[in-house]
Amino acid sequence: NSLGSGVESVQKGNTAPGTMSSAESDMYVLNQRKLQQAGVIISKESKVMAAGIPVTAGPRIILSPRFAMTQEKMNAKIIGSDERDISITERSSLILDGEQLEIKSLTLDGALVIRVSHPDAKVTVDGLSVSNQGWEIMEVDSSDVTVPEEVAIRGYIMAKNEALEFVVDEPGEYVIGSDAVLKKLN
């Protein structure tokens, strides 16, 4: 649906307006639940209004198909020894992309991006604690003709204030530890 049709739908009491922003929000919520099932502590889910559409306040989580296509694979990659080993706050944004990426211990309050693009690279997150400005939803005026259509139909942009980002594109075994540095082990 268009943003306008979605707003009308919400005003009539519909909780699933079928807009670009509500579909994106649904994906974030689904990924929150996948991580929760794997034992990750995620701050309570709440909604905010973005251009008249209720969307998840966060955390905003993107899990690439290379990271885990099934819950079984997800469970194998989230390997904290205790459910308190991995936690994500509501205001956080997380992108996990990589076939050989596993999380042992992570505390996230902000934005974190980990991309493992080389097929012979293995990355383990163990002891990482991230606290930064993160990303936030900023509404746009969808009636403003200077706003690109792909942004206007969404009703907001993601203001990327600050993030910790790791990109691994060379073979080897790596660890990201408490010092927030990517270290090559071999």
C-alpha positions as protocol buffer text, in pm:
chain_id: "A"
residue {
  index: 1
  type: ASN
  ca { x: 0 y: 0 z: 0 }
}
residue {
  index: 2
  type: SER
  ca { x: 99 y: 360 z: -41 }
}
residue {
  index: 3
  type: LEU
  ca { x: 194 y: 551 z: 271 }
}
residue {
  index: 4
  type: GLY
  ca { x: -133 y: 747 z: 251 }
}
residue {
  index: 5
  type: SER
  ca { x: -342 y: 430 z: 223 }
}
residue {
  index: 6
  type: GLY
  ca { x: -149 y: 282 z: 513 }
}
residue {
  index: 7
  type: VAL
  ca { x: -217 y: 585 z: 732 }
}
residue {
  index: 8
  type: GLU
  ca { x: -589 y: 563 z: 648 }
}
residue {
  index: 9
  type: SER
  ca { x: -583 y: 195 z: 738 }
}
residue {
  index: 10
  type: VAL
  ca { x: -417 y: 266 z: 1074 }
}
residue {
  index: 11
  type: GLN
  ca { x: -673 y: 541 z: 1146 }
}
residue {
  index: 12
  type: LYS
  ca { x: -947 y: 280 z: 1095 }
}
residue {
  index: 13
  type: GLY
  ca { x: -783 y: 56 z: 1356 }
}
residue {
  index: 14
  type: ASN
  ca { x: -584 y: -178 z: 1131 }
}
residue {
  index: 15
  type: THR
  ca { x: -259 y: -291 z: 1295 }
}
residue {
  index: 16
  type: ALA
  ca { x: -114 y: -429 z: 970 }
}
residue {
  index: 17
  type: PRO
  ca { x: -129 y: -142 z: 719 }
}
residue {
  index: 18
  type: GLY
  ca { x: 79 y: -319 z: 452 }
}
residue {
  index: 19
  type: THR
  ca { x: 318 y: -32 z: 384 }
}
residue {
  index: 20
  type: MET
  ca { x: 688 y: -42 z: 308 }
}
residue {
  index: 21
  type: SER
  ca { x: 769 y: 80 z: 660 }
}
residue {
  index: 22
  type: SER
  ca { x: 536 y: -168 z: 832 }
}
residue {
  index: 23
  type: ALA
  ca { x: 684 y: -458 z: 629 }
}
residue {
  index: 24
  type: GLU
  ca { x: 1034 y: -349 z: 723 }
}
residue {
  index: 25
  type: SER
  ca { x: 927 y: -325 z: 1087 }
}
residue {
  index: 26
  type: ASP
  ca { x: 780 y: -676 z: 1070 }
}
residue {
  index: 27
  type: MET
  ca { x: 1115 y: -806 z: 945 }
}
residue {
  index: 28
  type: TYR
  ca { x: 1294 y: -646 z: 1243 }
}
residue {
  index: 29
  type: VAL
  ca { x: 1044 y: -801 z: 1485 }
}
residue {
  index: 30
  type: LEU
  ca { x: 1082 y: -1144 z: 1321 }
}
residue {
  index: 31
  type: ASN
  ca { x: 1460 y: -1123 z: 1355 }
}
residue {
  index: 32
  type: GLN
  ca { x: 1425 y: -1015 z: 1720 }
}
residue {
  index: 33
  type: ARG
  ca { x: 1221 y: -1326 z: 1785 }
}
residue {
  index: 34
  type: LYS
  ca { x: 1469 y: -1552 z: 1606 }
}
residue {
  index: 35
  type: LEU
  ca { x: 1751 y: -1423 z: 1823 }
}
residue {
  index: 36
  type: GLN
  ca { x: 1539 y: -1451 z: 2138 }
}
residue {
  index: 37
  type: GLN
  ca { x: 1468 y: -1816 z: 2056 }
}
residue {
  index: 38
  type: ALA
  ca { x: 1845 y: -1864 z: 2033 }
}
residue {
  index: 39
  type: GLY
  ca { x: 1884 y: -1723 z: 2386 }
}
residue {
  index: 40
  type: VAL
  ca { x: 1961 y: -1356 z: 2321 }
}
residue {
  index: 41
  type: ILE
  ca { x: 1822 y: -1105 z: 2570 }
}
residue {
  index: 42
  type: ILE
  ca { x: 1642 y: -832 z: 2379 }
}
residue {
  index: 43
  type: SER
  ca { x: 1491 y: -526 z: 2544 }
}
residue {
  index: 44
  type: LYS
  ca { x: 1114 y: -515 z: 2530 }
}
residue {
  index: 45
  type: GLU
  ca { x: 959 y: -445 z: 2197 }
}
residue {
  index: 46
  type: SER
  ca { x: 766 y: -122 z: 2157 }
}
residue {
  index: 47
  type: LYS
  ca { x: 624 y: 77 z: 1869 }
}
residue {
  index: 48
  type: VAL
  ca { x: 681 y: 433 z: 1754 }
}
residue {
  index: 49
  type: MET
  ca { x: 491 y: 624 z: 1490 }
}
residue {
  index: 50
  type: ALA
  ca { x: 678 y: 706 z: 1170 }
}
residue {
  index: 51
  type: ALA
  ca { x: 479 y: 914 z: 924 }
}
residue {
  index: 52
  type: GLY
  ca { x: 155 y: 785 z: 1077 }
}
residue {
  index: 53
  type: ILE
  ca { x: 253 y: 417 z: 1065 }
}
residue {
  index: 54
  type: PRO
  ca { x: 339 y: 218 z: 1380 }
}
residue {
  index: 55
  type: VAL
  ca { x: 686 y: 65 z: 1345 }
}
residue {
  index: 56
  type: THR
  ca { x: 911 y: -113 z: 1593 }
}
residue {
  index: 57
  type: ALA
  ca { x: 1125 y: 121 z: 1799 }
}
residue {
  index: 58
  type: GLY
  ca { x: 1388 y: -148 z: 1792 }
}
residue {
  index: 59
  type: PRO
  ca { x: 1611 y: -314 z: 1807 }
}
residue {
  index: 60
  type: ARG
  ca { x: 1639 y: -308 z: 1431 }
}
residue {
  index: 61
  type: ILE
  ca { x: 1802 y: -638 z: 1337 }
}
residue {
  index: 62
  type: ILE
  ca { x: 1904 y: -758 z: 992 }
}
residue {
  index: 63
  type: LEU
  ca { x: 2018 y: -1119 z: 961 }
}
residue {
  index: 64
  type: SER
  ca { x: 2144 y: -1204 z: 615 }
}
residue {
  index: 65
  type: PRO
  ca { x: 2063 y: -1543 z: 463 }
}
residue {
  index: 66
  type: ARG
  ca { x: 2438 y: -1617 z: 473 }
}
residue {
  index: 67
  type: PHE
  ca { x: 2428 y: -1578 z: 851 }
}
residue {
  index: 68
  type: ALA
  ca { x: 2143 y: -1821 z: 914 }
}
residue {
  index: 69
  type: MET
  ca { x: 1855 y: -1943 z: 699 }
}
residue {
  index: 70
  type: THR
  ca { x: 1699 y: -2164 z: 967 }
}
residue {
  index: 71
  type: GLN
  ca { x: 1646 y: -2146 z: 1341 }
}
residue {
  index: 72
  type: GLU
  ca { x: 1870 y: -2451 z: 1379 }
}
residue {
  index: 73
  type: LYS
  ca { x: 2158 y: -2266 z: 1211 }
}
residue {
  index: 74
  type: MET
  ca { x: 2082 y: -1957 z: 1418 }
}
residue {
  index: 75
  type: ASN
  ca { x: 2101 y: -2159 z: 1738 }
}
residue {
  index: 76
  type: ALA
  ca { x: 2437 y: -2301 z: 1629 }
}
residue {
  index: 77
  type: LYS
  ca { x: 2582 y: -1951 z: 1572 }
}
residue {
  index: 78
  type: ILE
  ca { x: 2453 y: -1791 z: 1892 }
}
residue {
  index: 79
  type: ILE
  ca { x: 2664 y: -1987 z: 2137 }
}
residue {
  index: 80
  type: GLY
  ca { x: 2669 y: -1790 z: 2459 }
}
residue {
  index: 81
  type: SER
  ca { x: 2719 y: -2019 z: 2758 }
}
residue {
  index: 82
  type: ASP
  ca { x: 2454 y: -1826 z: 2951 }
}
residue {
  index: 83
  type: GLU
  ca { x: 2152 y: -1635 z: 2821 }
}
residue {
  index: 84
  type: ARG
  ca { x: 2300 y: -1320 z: 2977 }
}
residue {
  index: 85
  type: ASP
  ca { x: 2605 y: -1347 z: 2750 }
}
residue {
  index: 86
  type: ILE
  ca { x: 2428 y: -1178 z: 2460 }
}
residue {
  index: 87
  type: SER
  ca { x: 2202 y: -876 z: 2502 }
}
residue {
  index: 88
  type: ILE
  ca { x: 2068 y: -605 z: 2273 }
}
residue {
  index: 89
  type: THR
  ca { x: 1895 y: -284 z: 2383 }
}
residue {
  index: 90
  type: GLU
  ca { x: 1580 y: -151 z: 2221 }
}
residue {
  index: 91
  type: ARG
  ca { x: 1757 y: 148 z: 2062 }
}
residue {
  index: 92
  type: SER
  ca { x: 2014 y: -75 z: 1891 }
}
residue {
  index: 93
  type: SER
  ca { x: 2066 y: -168 z: 1527 }
}
residue {
  index: 94
  type: LEU
  ca { x: 2245 y: -489 z: 1431 }
}
residue {
  index: 95
  type: ILE
  ca { x: 2348 y: -633 z: 1095 }
}
residue {
  index: 96
  type: LEU
  ca { x: 2497 y: -983 z: 1087 }
}
residue {
  index: 97
  type: ASP
  ca { x: 2616 y: -1110 z: 749 }
}
residue {
  index: 98
  type: GLY
  ca { x: 2845 y: -1407 z: 707 }
}
residue {
  index: 99
  type: GLU
  ca { x: 2835 y: -1783 z: 682 }
}
residue {
  index: 100
  type: GLN
  ca { x: 3113 y: -1844 z: 935 }
}
residue {
  index: 101
  type: LEU
  ca { x: 3015 y: -1585 z: 1195 }
}
residue {
  index: 102
  type: GLU
  ca { x: 2935 y: -1686 z: 1552 }
}
residue {
  index: 103
  type: ILE
  ca { x: 2847 y: -1488 z: 1861 }
}
residue {
  index: 104
  type: LYS
  ca { x: 2968 y: -1606 z: 2203 }
}
residue {
  index: 105
  type: SER
  ca { x: 2935 y: -1287 z: 2404 }
}
residue {
  index: 106
  type: LEU
  ca { x: 2798 y: -948 z: 2300 }
}
residue {
  index: 107
  type: THR
  ca { x: 2641 y: -649 z: 2474 }
}
residue {
  index: 108
  type: LEU
  ca { x: 2497 y: -402 z: 2223 }
}
residue {
  index: 109
  type: ASP
  ca { x: 2366 y: -53 z: 2295 }
}
residue {
  index: 110
  type: GLY
  ca { x: 2398 y: 132 z: 1966 }
}
residue {
  index: 111
  type: ALA
  ca { x: 2478 y: 12 z: 1614 }
}
residue {
  index: 112
  type: LEU
  ca { x: 2696 y: -281 z: 1508 }
}
residue {
  index: 113
  type: VAL
  ca { x: 2759 y: -418 z: 1160 }
}
residue {
  index: 114
  type: ILE
  ca { x: 2958 y: -737 z: 1099 }
}
residue {
  index: 115
  type: ARG
  ca { x: 3005 y: -855 z: 741 }
}
residue {
  index: 116
  type: VAL
  ca { x: 3212 y: -1164 z: 664 }
}
residue {
  index: 117
  type: SER
  ca { x: 3232 y: -1174 z: 287 }
}
residue {
  index: 118
  type: HIS
  ca { x: 3517 y: -1418 z: 226 }
}
residue {
  index: 119
  type: PRO
  ca { x: 3403 y: -1783 z: 222 }
}
residue {
  index: 120
  type: ASP
  ca { x: 3722 y: -1894 z: 401 }
}
residue {
  index: 121
  type: ALA
  ca { x: 3696 y: -1640 z: 684 }
}
residue {
  index: 122
  type: LYS
  ca { x: 3563 y: -1734 z: 1026 }
}
residue {
  index: 123
  type: VAL
  ca { x: 3477 y: -1466 z: 1284 }
}
residue {
  index: 124
  type: THR
  ca { x: 3391 y: -1520 z: 1649 }
}
residue {
  index: 125
  type: VAL
  ca { x: 3253 y: -1236 z: 1862 }
}
residue {
  index: 126
  type: ASP
  ca { x: 3361 y: -1301 z: 2220 }
}
residue {
  index: 127
  type: GLY
  ca { x: 3338 y: -1037 z: 2492 }
}
residue {
  index: 128
  type: LEU
  ca { x: 3242 y: -743 z: 2271 }
}
residue {
  index: 129
  type: SER
  ca { x: 3058 y: -455 z: 2436 }
}
residue {
  index: 130
  type: VAL
  ca { x: 2934 y: -178 z: 2208 }
}
residue {
  index: 131
  type: SER
  ca { x: 2791 y: 154 z: 2322 }
}
residue {
  index: 132
  type: ASN
  ca { x: 2762 y: 430 z: 2065 }
}
residue {
  index: 133
  type: GLN
  ca { x: 2518 y: 688 z: 1923 }
}
residue {
  index: 134
  type: GLY
  ca { x: 2368 y: 425 z: 1694 }
}
residue {
  index: 135
  type: TRP
  ca { x: 2103 y: 483 z: 1431 }
}
residue {
  index: 136
  type: GLU
  ca { x: 1764 y: 644 z: 1467 }
}
residue {
  index: 137
  type: ILE
  ca { x: 1443 y: 681 z: 1271 }
}
residue {
  index: 138
  type: MET
  ca { x: 1391 y: 1031 z: 1132 }
}
residue {
  index: 139
  type: GLU
  ca { x: 1061 y: 1110 z: 964 }
}
residue {
  index: 140
  type: VAL
  ca { x: 1056 y: 1277 z: 624 }
}
residue {
  index: 141
  type: ASP
  ca { x: 784 y: 1487 z: 468 }
}
residue {
  index: 142
  type: SER
  ca { x: 644 y: 1246 z: 210 }
}
residue {
  index: 143
  type: SER
  ca { x: 469 y: 1533 z: 33 }
}
residue {
  index: 144
  type: ASP
  ca { x: 799 y: 1714 z: -27 }
}
residue {
  index: 145
  type: VAL
  ca { x: 878 y: 1673 z: -398 }
}
residue {
  index: 146
  type: THR
  ca { x: 1252 y: 1689 z: -328 }
}
residue {
  index: 147
  type: VAL
  ca { x: 1233 y: 1367 z: -122 }
}
residue {
  index: 148
  type: PRO
  ca { x: 1309 y: 1067 z: -346 }
}
residue {
  index: 149
  type: GLU
  ca { x: 1009 y: 838 z: -402 }
}
residue {
  index: 150
  type: GLU
  ca { x: 1178 y: 536 z: -242 }
}
residue {
  index: 151
  type: VAL
  ca { x: 1225 y: 742 z: 77 }
}
residue {
  index: 152
  type: ALA
  ca { x: 885 y: 913 z: 69 }
}
residue {
  index: 153
  type: ILE
  ca { x: 696 y: 582 z: 45 }
}
residue {
  index: 154
  type: ARG
  ca { x: 881 y: 460 z: 355 }
}
residue {
  index: 155
  type: GLY
  ca { x: 807 y: 780 z: 549 }
}
residue {
  index: 156
  type: TYR
  ca { x: 1143 y: 797 z: 722 }
}
residue {
  index: 157
  type: ILE
  ca { x: 1516 y: 758 z: 684 }
}
residue {
  index: 158
  type: MET
  ca { x: 1758 y: 584 z: 914 }
}
residue {
  index: 159
  type: ALA
  ca { x: 1994 y: 848 z: 1049 }
}
residue {
  index: 160
  type: LYS
  ca { x: 2321 y: 661 z: 1085 }
}
residue {
  index: 161
  type: ASN
  ca { x: 2480 y: 865 z: 1363 }
}
residue {
  index: 162
  type: GLU
  ca { x: 2748 y: 619 z: 1468 }
}
residue {
  index: 163
  type: ALA
  ca { x: 2822 y: 248 z: 1430 }
}
residue {
  index: 164
  type: LEU
  ca { x: 3098 y: 1 z: 1494 }
}
residue {
  index: 165
  type: GLU
  ca { x: 3158 y: -185 z: 1170 }
}
residue {
  index: 166
  type: PHE
  ca { x: 3372 y: -485 z: 1080 }
}
residue {
  index: 167
  type: VAL
  ca { x: 3419 y: -611 z: 724 }
}
residue {
  index: 168
  type: VAL
  ca { x: 3621 y: -929 z: 675 }
}
residue {
  index: 169
  type: ASP
  ca { x: 3710 y: -997 z: 313 }
}
residue {
  index: 170
  type: GLU
  ca { x: 4027 y: -1204 z: 355 }
}
residue {
  index: 171
  type: PRO
  ca { x: 4059 y: -1571 z: 456 }
}
residue {
  index: 172
  type: GLY
  ca { x: 4155 y: -1667 z: 809 }
}
residue {
  index: 173
  type: GLU
  ca { x: 4023 y: -1709 z: 1158 }
}
residue {
  index: 174
  type: TYR
  ca { x: 3938 y: -1391 z: 1348 }
}
residue {
  index: 175
  type: VAL
  ca { x: 3806 y: -1285 z: 1687 }
}
residue {
  index: 176
  type: ILE
  ca { x: 3640 y: -961 z: 1794 }
}
residue {
  index: 177
  type: GLY
  ca { x: 3690 y: -930 z: 2169 }
}
residue {
  index: 178
  type: SER
  ca { x: 3643 y: -687 z: 2454 }
}
residue {
  index: 179
  type: ASP
  ca { x: 3886 y: -439 z: 2297 }
}
residue {
  index: 180
  type: ALA
  ca { x: 3652 y: -404 z: 1995 }
}
residue {
  index: 181
  type: VAL
  ca { x: 3936 y: -488 z: 1756 }
}
residue {
  index: 182
  type: LEU
  ca { x: 3924 y: -748 z: 1480 }
}
residue {
  index: 183
  type: LYS
  ca { x: 4224 y: -977 z: 1542 }
}
residue {
  index: 184
  type: LYS
  ca { x: 4346 y: -1238 z: 1299 }
}
residue {
  index: 185
  type: LEU
  ca { x: 4437 y: -1561 z: 1477 }
}
residue {
  index: 186
  type: ASN
  ca { x: 4585 y: -1741 z: 1176 }
}
